[in-house]
PDB file of C-alpha atoms in Angstrom:
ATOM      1  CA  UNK H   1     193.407  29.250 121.726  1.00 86.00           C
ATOM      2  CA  UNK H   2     191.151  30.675 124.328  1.00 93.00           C
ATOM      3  CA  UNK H   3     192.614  30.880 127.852  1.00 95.00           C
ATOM      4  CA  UNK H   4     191.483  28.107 130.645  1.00 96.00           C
ATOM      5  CA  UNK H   5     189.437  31.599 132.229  1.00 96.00           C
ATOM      6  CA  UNK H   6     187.129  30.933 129.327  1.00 95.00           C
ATOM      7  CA  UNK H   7     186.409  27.425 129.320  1.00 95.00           C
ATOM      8  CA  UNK H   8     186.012  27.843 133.103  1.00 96.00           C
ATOM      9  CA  UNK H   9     182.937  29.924 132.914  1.00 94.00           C
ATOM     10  CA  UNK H  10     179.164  28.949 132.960  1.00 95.00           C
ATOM     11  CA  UNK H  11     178.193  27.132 129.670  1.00 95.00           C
ATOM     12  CA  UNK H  12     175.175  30.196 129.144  1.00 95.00           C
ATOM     13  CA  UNK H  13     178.155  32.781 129.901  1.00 94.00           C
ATOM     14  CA  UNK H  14     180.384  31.164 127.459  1.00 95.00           C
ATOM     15  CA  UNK H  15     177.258  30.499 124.596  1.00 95.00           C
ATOM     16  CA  UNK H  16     177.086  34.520 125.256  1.00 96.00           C
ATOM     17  CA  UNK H  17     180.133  35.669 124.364  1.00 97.00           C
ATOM     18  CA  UNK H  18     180.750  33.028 121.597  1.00 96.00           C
ATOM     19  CA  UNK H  19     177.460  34.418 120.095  1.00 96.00           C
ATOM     20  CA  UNK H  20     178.079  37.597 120.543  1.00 97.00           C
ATOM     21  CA  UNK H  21     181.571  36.819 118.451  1.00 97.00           C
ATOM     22  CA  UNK H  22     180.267  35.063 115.621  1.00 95.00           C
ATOM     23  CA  UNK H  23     178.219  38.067 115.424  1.00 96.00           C
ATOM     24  CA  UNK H  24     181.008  40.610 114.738  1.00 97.00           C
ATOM     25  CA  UNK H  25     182.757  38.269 112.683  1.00 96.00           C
ATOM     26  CA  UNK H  26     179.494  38.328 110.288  1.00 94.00           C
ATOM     27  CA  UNK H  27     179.095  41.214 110.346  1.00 95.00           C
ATOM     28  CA  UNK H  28     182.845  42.135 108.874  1.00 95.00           C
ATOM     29  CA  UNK H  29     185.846  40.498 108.135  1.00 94.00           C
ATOM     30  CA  UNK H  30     188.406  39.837 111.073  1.00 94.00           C
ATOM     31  CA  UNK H  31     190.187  42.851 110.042  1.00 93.00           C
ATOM     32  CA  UNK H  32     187.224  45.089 110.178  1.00 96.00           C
ATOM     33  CA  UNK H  33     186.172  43.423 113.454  1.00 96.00           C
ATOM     34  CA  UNK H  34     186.305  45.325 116.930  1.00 97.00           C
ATOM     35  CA  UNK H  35     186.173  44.360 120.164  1.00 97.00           C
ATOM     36  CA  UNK H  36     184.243  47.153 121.346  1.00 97.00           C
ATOM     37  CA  UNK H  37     181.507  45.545 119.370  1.00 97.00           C
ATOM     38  CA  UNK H  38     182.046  42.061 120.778  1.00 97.00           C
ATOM     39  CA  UNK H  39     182.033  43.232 124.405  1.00 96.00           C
ATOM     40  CA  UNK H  40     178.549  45.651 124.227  1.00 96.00           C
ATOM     41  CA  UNK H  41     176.980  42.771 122.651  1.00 96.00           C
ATOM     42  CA  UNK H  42     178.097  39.994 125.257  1.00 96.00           C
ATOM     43  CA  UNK H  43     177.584  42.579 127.978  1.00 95.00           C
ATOM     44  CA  UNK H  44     181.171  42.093 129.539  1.00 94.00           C
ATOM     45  CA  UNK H  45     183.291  44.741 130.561  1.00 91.00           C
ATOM     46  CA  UNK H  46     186.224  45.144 127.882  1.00 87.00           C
ATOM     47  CA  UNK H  47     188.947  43.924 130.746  1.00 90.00           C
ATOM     48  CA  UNK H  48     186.890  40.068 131.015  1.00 92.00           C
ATOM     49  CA  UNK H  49     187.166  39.853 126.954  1.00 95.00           C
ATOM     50  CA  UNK H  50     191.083  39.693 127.842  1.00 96.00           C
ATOM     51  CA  UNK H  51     191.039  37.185 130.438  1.00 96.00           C
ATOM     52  CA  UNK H  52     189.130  35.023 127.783  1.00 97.00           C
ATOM     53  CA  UNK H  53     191.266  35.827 124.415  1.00 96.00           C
ATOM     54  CA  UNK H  54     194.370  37.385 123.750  1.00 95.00           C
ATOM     55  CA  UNK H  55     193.213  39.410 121.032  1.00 96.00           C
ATOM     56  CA  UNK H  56     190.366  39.625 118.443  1.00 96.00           C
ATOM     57  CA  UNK H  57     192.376  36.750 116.108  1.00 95.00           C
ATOM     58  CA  UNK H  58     192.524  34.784 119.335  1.00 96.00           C
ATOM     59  CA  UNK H  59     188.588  34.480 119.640  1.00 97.00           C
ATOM     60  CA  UNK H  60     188.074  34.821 115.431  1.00 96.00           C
ATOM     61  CA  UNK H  61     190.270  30.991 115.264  1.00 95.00           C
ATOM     62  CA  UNK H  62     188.589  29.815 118.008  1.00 95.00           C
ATOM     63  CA  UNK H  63     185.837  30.256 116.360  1.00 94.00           C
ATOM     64  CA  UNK H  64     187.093  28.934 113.205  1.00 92.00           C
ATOM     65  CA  UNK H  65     188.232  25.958 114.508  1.00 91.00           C
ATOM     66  CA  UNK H  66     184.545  25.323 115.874  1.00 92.00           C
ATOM     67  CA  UNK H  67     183.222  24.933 112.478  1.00 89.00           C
ATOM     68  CA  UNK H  68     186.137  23.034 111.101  1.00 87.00           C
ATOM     69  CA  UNK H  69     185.675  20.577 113.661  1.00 89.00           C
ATOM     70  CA  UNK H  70     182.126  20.535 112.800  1.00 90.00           C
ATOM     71  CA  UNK H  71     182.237  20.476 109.291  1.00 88.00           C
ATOM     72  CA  UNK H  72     184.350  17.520 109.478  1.00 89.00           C
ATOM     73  CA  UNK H  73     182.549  15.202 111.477  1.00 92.00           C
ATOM     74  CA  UNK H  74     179.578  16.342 108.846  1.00 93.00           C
ATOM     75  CA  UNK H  75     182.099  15.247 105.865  1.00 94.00           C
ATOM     76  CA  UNK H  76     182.314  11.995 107.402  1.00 95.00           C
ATOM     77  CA  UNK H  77     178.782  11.676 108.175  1.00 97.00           C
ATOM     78  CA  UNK H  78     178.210  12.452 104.224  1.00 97.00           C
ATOM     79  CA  UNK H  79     180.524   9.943 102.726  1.00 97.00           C
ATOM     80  CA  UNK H  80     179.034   7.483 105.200  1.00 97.00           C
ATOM     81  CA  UNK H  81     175.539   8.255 104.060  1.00 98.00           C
ATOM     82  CA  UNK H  82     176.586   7.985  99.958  1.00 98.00           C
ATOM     83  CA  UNK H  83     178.528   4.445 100.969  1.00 97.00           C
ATOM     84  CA  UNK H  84     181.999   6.081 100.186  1.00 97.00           C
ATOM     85  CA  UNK H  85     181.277   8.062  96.600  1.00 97.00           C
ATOM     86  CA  UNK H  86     183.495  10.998  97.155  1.00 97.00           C
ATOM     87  CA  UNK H  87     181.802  12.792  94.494  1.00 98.00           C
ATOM     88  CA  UNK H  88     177.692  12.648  95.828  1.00 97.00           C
ATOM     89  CA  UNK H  89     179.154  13.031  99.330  1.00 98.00           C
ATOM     90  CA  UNK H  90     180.903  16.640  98.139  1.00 97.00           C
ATOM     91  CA  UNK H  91     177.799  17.729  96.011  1.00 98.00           C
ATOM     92  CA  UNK H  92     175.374  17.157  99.344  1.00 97.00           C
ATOM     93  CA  UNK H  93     178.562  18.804 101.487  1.00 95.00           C
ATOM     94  CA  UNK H  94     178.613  21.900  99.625  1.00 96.00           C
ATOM     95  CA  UNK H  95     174.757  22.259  99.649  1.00 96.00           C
ATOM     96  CA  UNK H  96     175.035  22.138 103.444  1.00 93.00           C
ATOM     97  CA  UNK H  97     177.469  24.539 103.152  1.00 91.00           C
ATOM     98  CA  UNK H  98     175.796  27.196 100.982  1.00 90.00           C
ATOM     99  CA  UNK H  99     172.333  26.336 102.833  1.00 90.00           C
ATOM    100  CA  UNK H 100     173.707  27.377 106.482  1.00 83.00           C
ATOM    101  CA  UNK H 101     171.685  29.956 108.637  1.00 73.00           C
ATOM    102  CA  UNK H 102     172.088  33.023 107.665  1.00 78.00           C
ATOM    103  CA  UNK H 103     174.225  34.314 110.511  1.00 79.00           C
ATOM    104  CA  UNK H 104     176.770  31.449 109.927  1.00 84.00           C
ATOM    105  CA  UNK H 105     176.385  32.038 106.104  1.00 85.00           C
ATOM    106  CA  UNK H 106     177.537  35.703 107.140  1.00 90.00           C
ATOM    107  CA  UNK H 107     180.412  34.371 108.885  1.00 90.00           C
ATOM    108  CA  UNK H 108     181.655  31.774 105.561  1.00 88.00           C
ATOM    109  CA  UNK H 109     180.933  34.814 103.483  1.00 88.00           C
ATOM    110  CA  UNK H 110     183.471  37.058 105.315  1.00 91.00           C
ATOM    111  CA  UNK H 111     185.656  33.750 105.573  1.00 88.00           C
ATOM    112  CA  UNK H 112     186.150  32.954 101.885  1.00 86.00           C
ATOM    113  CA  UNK H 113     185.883  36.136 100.261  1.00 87.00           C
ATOM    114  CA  UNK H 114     188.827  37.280 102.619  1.00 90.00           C
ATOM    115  CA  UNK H 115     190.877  34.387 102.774  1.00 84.00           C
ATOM    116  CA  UNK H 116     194.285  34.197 104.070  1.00 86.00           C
ATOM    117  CA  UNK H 117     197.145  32.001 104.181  1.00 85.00           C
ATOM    118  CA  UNK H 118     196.401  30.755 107.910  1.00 84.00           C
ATOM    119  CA  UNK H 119     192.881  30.563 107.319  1.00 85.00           C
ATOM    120  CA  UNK H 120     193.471  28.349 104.437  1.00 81.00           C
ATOM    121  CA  UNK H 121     195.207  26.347 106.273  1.00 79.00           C
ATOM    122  CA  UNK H 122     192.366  25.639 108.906  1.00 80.00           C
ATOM    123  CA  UNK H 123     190.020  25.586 106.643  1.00 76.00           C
ATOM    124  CA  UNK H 124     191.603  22.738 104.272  1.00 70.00           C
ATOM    125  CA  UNK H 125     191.440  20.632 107.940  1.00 62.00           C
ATOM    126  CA  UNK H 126     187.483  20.063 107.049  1.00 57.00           C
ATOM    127  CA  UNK H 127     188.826  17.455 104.498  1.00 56.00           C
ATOM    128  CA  UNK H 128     191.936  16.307 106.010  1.00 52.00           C
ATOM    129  CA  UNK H 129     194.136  17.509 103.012  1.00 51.00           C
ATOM    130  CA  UNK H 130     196.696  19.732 104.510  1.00 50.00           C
ATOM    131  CA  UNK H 131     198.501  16.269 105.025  1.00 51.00           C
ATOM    132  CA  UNK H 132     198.631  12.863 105.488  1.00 53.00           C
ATOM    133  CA  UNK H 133     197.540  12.791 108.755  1.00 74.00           C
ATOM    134  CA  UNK H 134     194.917  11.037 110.880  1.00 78.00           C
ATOM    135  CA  UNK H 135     192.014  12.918 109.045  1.00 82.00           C
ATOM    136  CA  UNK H 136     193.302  11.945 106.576  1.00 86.00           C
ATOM    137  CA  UNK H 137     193.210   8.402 107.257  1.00 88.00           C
ATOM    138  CA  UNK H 138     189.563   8.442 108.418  1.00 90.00           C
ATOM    139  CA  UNK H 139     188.276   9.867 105.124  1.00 92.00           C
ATOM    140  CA  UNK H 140     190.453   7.454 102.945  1.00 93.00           C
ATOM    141  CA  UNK H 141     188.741   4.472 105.165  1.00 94.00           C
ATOM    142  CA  UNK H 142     185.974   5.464 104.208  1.00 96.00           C
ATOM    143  CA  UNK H 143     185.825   6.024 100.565  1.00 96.00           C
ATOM    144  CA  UNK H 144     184.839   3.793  97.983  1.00 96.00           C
ATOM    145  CA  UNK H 145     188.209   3.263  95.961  1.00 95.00           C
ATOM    146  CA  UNK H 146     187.257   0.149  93.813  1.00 92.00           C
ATOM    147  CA  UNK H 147     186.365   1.904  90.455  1.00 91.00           C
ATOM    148  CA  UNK H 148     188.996   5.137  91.219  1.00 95.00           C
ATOM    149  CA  UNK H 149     191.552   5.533  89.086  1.00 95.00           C
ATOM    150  CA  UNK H 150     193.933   6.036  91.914  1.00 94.00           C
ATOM    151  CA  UNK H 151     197.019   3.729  92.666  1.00 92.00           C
ATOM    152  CA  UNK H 152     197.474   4.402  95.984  1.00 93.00           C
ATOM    153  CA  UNK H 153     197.153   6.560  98.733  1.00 91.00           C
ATOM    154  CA  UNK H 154     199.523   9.411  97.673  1.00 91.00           C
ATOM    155  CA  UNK H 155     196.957   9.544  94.394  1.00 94.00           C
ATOM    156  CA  UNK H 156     194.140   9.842  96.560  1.00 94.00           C
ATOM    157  CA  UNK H 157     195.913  12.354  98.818  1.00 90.00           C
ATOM    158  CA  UNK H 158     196.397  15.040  95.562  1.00 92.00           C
ATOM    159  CA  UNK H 159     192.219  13.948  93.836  1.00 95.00           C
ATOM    160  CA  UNK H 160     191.757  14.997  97.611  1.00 92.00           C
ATOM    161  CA  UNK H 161     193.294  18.231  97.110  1.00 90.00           C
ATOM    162  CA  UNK H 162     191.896  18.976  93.460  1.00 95.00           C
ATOM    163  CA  UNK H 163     188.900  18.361  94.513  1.00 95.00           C
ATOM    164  CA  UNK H 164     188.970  20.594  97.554  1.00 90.00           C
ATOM    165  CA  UNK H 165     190.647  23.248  94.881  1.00 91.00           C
ATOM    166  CA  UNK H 166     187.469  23.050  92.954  1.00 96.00           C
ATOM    167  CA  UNK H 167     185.136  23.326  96.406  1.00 94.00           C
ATOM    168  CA  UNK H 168     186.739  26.268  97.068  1.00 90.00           C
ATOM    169  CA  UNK H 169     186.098  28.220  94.186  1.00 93.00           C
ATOM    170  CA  UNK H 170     182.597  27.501  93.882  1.00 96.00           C
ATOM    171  CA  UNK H 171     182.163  28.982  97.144  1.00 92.00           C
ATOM    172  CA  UNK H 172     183.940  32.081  96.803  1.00 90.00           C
ATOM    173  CA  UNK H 173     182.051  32.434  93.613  1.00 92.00           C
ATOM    174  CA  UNK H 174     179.047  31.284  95.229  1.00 92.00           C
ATOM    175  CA  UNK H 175     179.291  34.417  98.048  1.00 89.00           C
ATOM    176  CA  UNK H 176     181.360  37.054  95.710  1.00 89.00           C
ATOM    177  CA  UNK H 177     178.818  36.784  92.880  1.00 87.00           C
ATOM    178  CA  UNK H 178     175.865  36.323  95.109  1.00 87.00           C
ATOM    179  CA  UNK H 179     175.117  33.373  92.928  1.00 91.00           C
ATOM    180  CA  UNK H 180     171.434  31.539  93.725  1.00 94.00           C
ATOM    181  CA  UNK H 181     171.313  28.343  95.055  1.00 94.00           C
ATOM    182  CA  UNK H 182     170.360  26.354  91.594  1.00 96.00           C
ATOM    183  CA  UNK H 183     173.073  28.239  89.819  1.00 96.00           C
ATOM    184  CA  UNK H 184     175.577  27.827  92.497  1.00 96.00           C
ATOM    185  CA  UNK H 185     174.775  23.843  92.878  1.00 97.00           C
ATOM    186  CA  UNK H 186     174.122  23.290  89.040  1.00 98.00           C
ATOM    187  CA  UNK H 187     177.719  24.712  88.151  1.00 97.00           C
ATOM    188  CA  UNK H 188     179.772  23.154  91.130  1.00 98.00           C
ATOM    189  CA  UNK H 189     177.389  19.561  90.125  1.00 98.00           C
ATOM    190  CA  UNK H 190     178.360  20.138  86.499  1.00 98.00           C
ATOM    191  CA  UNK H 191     182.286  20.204  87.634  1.00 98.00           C
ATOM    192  CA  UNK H 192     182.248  17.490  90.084  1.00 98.00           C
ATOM    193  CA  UNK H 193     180.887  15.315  87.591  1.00 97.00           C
ATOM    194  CA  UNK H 194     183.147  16.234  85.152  1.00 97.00           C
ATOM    195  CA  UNK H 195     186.230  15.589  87.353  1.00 97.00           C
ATOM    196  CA  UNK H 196     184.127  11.861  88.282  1.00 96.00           C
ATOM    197  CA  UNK H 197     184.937  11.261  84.221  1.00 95.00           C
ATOM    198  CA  UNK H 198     188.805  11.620  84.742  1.00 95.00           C
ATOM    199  CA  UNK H 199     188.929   9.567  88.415  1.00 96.00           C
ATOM    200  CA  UNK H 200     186.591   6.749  88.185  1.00 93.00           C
ATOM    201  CA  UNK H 201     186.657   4.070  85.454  1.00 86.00           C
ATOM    202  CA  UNK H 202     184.274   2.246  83.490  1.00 67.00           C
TER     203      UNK H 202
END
């Protein structure tokens, strides 16, 4: 978590050095990542990016959490847009996904194709999985359950998960075979669907 210094300073001087982050972090994988590089872009001395962050990982989660956050209140948008069918909302959320700007595409690419245990576990917040908490809650409310073949909320909790399972591997496939776009939708489509045969009846 950034320090209060950070959210203290001028919204452009913040956008600045939050650009200039997500800039490193596409450009390698946390590990790879220097601060050097963060500060000469942002145009800070090196002292300032330690009154902001404790470290590299400090501002790389931060940054993370960002687009969790973001990607969630997208999810919900989605399933509100398909009227609660889990399975069109994922197909349009992983085309936003895999259809992001290039520099944030970057940043996913570096994300999933060096995935870790903690960044799992942020990352599995974008579909309130990692538990039954309130995200939780707020996507269940929302999805259509009447032909699921789900008896109750546990069941939804684990189609939750496979399904998120599933997500996940088409996008590391996605970015570590460089798939295009039609190939990349058509195969996660084609297992989506297939997984709508086992979970919804008639």
């Amino acid at each position: 978590m950034p320090k209060i210094t950070f959210f203290n300073l001028p919204e452009d001087k913040r956008e600045n050095l939050v650009h200039a982050a997500k800039k490193e972090f596409a450009r390698v994988p946390l590990y790879q990542a220097s601060i050097s590089n963060i500060i000469k872009d942002a145009k800070i001395p090196r002292g300032s990016f330690y009154q902001y962050f404790d470290d590299k990982e400090d501002a790389f989660f931060y940054l993370l959490n960002s687009h969790v956050s973001s990607y969630k209140q997208h999810f919900l948008e989605t399933l509100r847009k398909n009227n609660g069918d889990i399975f069109d909302a994922m197909i349009d959320f992983y085309t936003t996904i895999i259809t992001e700007v290039k520099e944030n595409l970057q940043f996913l690419r570096n994300l999933f194709l060096n995935m870790t245990h903690r960044i799992e576990n942020v990352m599995a917040r974008s579909f309130g999985e990692n538990d039954l908490n309130e995200d939780f809650k707020k996507i269940s409310n929302l999805i259509n359950k009447e032909r699921l073949n789900i008896q109750d909320e546990d069941e939804l909790f684990h189609m939750m998960q496979i399904i998120s399972s599933v997500t996940f591997h088409n996008i590391v496939k996605k970015f570590a075979g460089e798939l295009p776009f039609e190939e990349a939708l058509n195969n996660y489509r084609t297992e989506i669907y297939l997984l709508k045969k086992g979970f919804v009846s008639g």
